[in-house]
mmCIF file of N, CA and C and ligand atoms in Angstrom:
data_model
loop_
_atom_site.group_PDB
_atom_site.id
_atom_site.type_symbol
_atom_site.label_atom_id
_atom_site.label_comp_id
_atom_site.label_asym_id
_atom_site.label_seq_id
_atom_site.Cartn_x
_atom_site.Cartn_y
_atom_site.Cartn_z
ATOM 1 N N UNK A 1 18.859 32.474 -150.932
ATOM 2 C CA UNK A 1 20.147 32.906 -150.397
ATOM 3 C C UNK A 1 20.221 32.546 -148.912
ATOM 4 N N UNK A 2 21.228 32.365 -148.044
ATOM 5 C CA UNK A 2 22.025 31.292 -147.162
ATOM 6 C C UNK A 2 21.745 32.709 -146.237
ATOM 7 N N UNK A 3 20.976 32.071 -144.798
ATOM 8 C CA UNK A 3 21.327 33.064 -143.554
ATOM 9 C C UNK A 3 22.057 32.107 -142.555
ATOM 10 N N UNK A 4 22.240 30.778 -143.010
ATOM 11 C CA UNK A 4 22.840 29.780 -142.350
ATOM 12 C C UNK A 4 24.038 29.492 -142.667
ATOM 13 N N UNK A 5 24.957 29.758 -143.724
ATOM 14 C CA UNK A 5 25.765 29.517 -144.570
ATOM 15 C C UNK A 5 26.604 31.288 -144.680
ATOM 16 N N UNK A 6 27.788 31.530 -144.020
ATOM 17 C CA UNK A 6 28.520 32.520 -144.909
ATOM 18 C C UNK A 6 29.917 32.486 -144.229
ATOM 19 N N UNK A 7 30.548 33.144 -145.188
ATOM 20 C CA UNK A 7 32.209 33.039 -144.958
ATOM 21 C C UNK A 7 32.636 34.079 -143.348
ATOM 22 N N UNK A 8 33.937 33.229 -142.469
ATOM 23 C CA UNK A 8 34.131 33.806 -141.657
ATOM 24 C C UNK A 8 35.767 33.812 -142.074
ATOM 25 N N UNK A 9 36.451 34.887 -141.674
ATOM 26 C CA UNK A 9 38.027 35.484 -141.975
ATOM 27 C C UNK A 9 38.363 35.214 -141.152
ATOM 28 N N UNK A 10 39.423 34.313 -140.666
ATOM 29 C CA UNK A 10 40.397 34.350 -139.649
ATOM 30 C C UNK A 10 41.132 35.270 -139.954
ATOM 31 N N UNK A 11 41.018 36.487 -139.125
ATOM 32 C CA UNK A 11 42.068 37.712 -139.170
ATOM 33 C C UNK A 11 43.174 37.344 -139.105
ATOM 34 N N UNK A 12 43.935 36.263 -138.349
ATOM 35 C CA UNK A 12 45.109 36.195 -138.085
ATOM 36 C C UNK A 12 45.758 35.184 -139.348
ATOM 37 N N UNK A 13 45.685 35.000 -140.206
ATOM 38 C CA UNK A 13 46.066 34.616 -141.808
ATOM 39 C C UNK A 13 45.668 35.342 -141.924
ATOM 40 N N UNK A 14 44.411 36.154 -142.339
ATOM 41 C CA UNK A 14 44.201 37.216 -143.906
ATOM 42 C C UNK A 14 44.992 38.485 -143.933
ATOM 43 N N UNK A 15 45.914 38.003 -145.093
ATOM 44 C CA UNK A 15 46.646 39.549 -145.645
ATOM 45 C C UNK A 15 46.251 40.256 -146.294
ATOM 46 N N UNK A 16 44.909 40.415 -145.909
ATOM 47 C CA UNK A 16 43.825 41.716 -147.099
ATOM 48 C C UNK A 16 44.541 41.944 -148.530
ATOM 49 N N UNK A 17 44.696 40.546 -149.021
ATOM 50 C CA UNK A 17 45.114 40.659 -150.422
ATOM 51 C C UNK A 17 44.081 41.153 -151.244
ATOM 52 N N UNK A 18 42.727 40.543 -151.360
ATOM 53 C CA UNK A 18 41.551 41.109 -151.678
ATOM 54 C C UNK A 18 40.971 40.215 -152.793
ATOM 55 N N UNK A 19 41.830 38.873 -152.890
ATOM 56 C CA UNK A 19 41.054 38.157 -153.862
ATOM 57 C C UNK A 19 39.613 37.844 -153.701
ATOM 58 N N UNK A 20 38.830 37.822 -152.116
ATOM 59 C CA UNK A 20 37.570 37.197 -151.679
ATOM 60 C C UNK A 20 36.922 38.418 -152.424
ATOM 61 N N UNK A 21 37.456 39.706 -152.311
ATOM 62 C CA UNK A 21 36.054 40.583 -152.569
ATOM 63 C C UNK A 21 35.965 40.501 -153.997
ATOM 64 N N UNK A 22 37.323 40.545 -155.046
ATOM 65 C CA UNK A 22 36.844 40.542 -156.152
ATOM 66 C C UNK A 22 36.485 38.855 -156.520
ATOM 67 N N UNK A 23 36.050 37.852 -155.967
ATOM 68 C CA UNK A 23 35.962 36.472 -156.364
ATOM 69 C C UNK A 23 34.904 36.678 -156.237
ATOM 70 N N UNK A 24 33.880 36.897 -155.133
ATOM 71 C CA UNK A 24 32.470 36.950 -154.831
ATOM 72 C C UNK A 24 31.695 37.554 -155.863
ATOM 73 N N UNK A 25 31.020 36.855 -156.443
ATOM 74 C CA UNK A 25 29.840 37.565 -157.106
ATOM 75 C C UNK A 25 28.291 38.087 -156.652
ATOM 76 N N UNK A 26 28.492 37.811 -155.492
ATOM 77 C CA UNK A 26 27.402 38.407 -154.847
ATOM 78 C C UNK A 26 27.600 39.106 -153.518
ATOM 79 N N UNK A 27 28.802 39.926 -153.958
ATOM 80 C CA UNK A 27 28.936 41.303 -153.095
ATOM 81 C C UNK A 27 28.701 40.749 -151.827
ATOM 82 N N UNK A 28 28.684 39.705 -151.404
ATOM 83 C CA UNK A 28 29.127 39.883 -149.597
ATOM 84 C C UNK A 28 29.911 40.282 -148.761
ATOM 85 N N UNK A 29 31.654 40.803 -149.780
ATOM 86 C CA UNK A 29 32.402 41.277 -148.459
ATOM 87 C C UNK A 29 32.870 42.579 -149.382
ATOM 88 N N UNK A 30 33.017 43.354 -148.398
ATOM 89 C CA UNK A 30 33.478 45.220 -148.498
ATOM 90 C C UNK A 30 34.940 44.530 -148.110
ATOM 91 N N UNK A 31 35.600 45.748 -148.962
ATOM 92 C CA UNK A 31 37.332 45.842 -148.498
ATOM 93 C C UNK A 31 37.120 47.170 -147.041
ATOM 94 N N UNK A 32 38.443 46.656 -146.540
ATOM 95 C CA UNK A 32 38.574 47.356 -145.275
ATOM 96 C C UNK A 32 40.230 47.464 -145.197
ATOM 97 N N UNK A 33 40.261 48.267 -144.133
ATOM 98 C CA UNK A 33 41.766 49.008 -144.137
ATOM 99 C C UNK A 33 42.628 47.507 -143.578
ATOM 100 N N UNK A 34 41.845 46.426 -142.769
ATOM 101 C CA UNK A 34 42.306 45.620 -141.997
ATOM 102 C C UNK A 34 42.571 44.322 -142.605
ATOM 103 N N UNK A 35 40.724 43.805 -142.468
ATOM 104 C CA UNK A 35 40.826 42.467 -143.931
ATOM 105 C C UNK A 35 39.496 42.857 -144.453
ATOM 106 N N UNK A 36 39.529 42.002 -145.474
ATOM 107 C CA UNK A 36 37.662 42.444 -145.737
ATOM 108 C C UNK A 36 36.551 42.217 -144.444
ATOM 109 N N UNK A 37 35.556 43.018 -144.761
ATOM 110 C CA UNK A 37 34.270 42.536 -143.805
ATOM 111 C C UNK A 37 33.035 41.293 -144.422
ATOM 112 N N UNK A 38 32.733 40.962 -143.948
ATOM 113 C CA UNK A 38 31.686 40.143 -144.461
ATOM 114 C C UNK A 38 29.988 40.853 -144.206
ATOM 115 N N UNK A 39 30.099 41.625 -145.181
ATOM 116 C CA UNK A 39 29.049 42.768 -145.077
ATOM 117 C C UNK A 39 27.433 42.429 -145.153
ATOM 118 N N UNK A 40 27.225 41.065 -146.338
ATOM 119 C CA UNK A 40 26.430 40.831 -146.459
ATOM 120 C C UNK A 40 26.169 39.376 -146.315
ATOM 121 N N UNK A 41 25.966 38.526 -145.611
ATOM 122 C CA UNK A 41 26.129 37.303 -145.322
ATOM 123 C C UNK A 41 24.728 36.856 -145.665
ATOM 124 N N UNK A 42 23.716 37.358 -145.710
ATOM 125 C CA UNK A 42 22.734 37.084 -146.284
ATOM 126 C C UNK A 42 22.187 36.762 -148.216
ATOM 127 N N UNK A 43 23.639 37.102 -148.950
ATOM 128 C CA UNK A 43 23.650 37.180 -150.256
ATOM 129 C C UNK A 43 24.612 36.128 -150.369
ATOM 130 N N UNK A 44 24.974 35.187 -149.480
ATOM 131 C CA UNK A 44 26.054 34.204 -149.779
ATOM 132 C C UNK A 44 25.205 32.984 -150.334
ATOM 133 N N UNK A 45 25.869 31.789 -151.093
ATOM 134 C CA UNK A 45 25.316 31.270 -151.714
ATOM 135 C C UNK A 45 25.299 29.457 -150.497
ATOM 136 N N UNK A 46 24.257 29.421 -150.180
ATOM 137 C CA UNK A 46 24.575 27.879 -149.291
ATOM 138 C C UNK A 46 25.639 26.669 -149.629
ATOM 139 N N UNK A 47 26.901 26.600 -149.716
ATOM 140 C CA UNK A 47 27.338 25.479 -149.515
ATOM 141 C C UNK A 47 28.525 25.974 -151.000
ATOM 142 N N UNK A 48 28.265 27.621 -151.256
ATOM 143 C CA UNK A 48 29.307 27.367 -152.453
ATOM 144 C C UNK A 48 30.725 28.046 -151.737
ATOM 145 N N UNK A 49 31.640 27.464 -151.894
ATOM 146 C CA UNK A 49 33.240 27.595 -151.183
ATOM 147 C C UNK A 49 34.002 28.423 -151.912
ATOM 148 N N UNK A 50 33.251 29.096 -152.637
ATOM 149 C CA UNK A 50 34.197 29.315 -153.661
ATOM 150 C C UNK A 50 35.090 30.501 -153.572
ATOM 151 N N UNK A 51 35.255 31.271 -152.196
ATOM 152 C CA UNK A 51 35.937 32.119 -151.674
ATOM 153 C C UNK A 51 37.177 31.388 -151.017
ATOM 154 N N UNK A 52 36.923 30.814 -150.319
ATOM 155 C CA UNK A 52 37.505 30.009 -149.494
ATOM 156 C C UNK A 52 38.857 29.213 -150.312
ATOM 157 N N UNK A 53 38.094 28.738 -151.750
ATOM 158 C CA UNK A 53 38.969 28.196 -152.731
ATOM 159 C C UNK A 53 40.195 28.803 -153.291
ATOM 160 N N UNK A 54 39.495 30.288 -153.473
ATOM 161 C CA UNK A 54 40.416 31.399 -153.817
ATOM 162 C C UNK A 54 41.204 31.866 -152.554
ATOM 163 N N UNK A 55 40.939 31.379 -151.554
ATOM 164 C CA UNK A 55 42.058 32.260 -150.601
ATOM 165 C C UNK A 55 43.372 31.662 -150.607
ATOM 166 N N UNK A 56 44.260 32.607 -150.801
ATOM 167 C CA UNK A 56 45.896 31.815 -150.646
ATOM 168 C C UNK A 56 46.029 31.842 -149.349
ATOM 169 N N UNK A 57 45.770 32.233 -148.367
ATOM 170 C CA UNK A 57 46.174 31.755 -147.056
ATOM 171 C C UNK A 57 45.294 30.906 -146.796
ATOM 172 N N UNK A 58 44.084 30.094 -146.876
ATOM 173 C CA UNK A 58 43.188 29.790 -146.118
ATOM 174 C C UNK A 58 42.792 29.535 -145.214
ATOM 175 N N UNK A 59 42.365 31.508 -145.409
ATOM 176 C CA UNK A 59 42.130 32.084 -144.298
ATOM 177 C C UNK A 59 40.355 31.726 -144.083
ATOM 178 N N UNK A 60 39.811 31.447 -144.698
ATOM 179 C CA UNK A 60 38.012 31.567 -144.679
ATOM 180 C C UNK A 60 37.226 30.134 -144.752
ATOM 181 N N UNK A 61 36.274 30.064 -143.393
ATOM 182 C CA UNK A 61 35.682 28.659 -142.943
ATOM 183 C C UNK A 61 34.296 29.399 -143.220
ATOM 184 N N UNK A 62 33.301 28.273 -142.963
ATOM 185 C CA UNK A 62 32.383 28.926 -142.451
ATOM 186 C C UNK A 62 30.926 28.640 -141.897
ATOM 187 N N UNK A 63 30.252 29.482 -141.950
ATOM 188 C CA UNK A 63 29.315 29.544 -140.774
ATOM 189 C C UNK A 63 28.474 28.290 -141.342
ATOM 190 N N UNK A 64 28.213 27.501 -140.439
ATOM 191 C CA UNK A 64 26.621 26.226 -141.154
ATOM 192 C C UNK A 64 27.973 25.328 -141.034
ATOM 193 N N UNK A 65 28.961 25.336 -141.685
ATOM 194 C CA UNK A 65 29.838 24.048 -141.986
ATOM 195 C C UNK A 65 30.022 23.161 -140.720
ATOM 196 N N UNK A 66 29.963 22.023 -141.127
ATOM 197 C CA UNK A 66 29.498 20.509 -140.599
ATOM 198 C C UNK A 66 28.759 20.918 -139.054
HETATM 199 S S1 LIG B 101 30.962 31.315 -150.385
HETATM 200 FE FE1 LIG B 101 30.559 31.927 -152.511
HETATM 201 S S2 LIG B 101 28.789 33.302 -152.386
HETATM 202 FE FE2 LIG B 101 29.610 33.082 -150.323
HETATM 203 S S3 LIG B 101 30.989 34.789 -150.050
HETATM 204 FE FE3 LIG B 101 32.221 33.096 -150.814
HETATM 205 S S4 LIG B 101 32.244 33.259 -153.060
HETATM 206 FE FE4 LIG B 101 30.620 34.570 -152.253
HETATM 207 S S1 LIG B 102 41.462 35.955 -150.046
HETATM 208 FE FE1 LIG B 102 42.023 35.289 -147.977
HETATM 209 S S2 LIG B 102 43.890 36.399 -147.490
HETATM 210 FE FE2 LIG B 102 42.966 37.406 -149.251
HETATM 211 S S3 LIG B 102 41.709 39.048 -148.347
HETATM 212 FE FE3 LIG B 102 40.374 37.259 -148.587
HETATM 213 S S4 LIG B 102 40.490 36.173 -146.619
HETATM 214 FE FE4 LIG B 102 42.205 37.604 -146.695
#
């Protein structure tokens, strides 16, 4: 699992719709009153986007990328 690799939220797109938390299968982001948090960035998977894919704003880059 990725300590180099995890999703970052541009607050200013994310409308805490909440598709990232239920898309993630490895529980990295908690819902929050604001947008999600990225709680566990250590359980993210290196190089898989697949949050990012699901965001309708795309709102989520991230950490390690290029
Ligand atoms: S990149 Fe993949 S493993 Fe990492 S938070 Fe998003 S969906 Fe979860
Ligand atoms: S999917 Fe995108 S817009 Fe929706 S809560 Fe996650 S980061 Fe925000």
């Amino acid at each position: 699992m990725a300590k180099n690799w995890y999703p970052i939220i541009n607050t200013e797109l994310c409308t805490n719709c909440g598709t990232c938390v239920q898309f993630c299968p490895h529980n990295v982001f908690e819902s929050d009153h604001q947008h999600p948090l990225v709680v566990r960035p250590e359980n993210c998977v290196e190089f898989c986007r697949g949050c990012a894919k699901a965001c309708p704003m795309e709102a989520i880059t991230y950490f390690g990328d290029q």
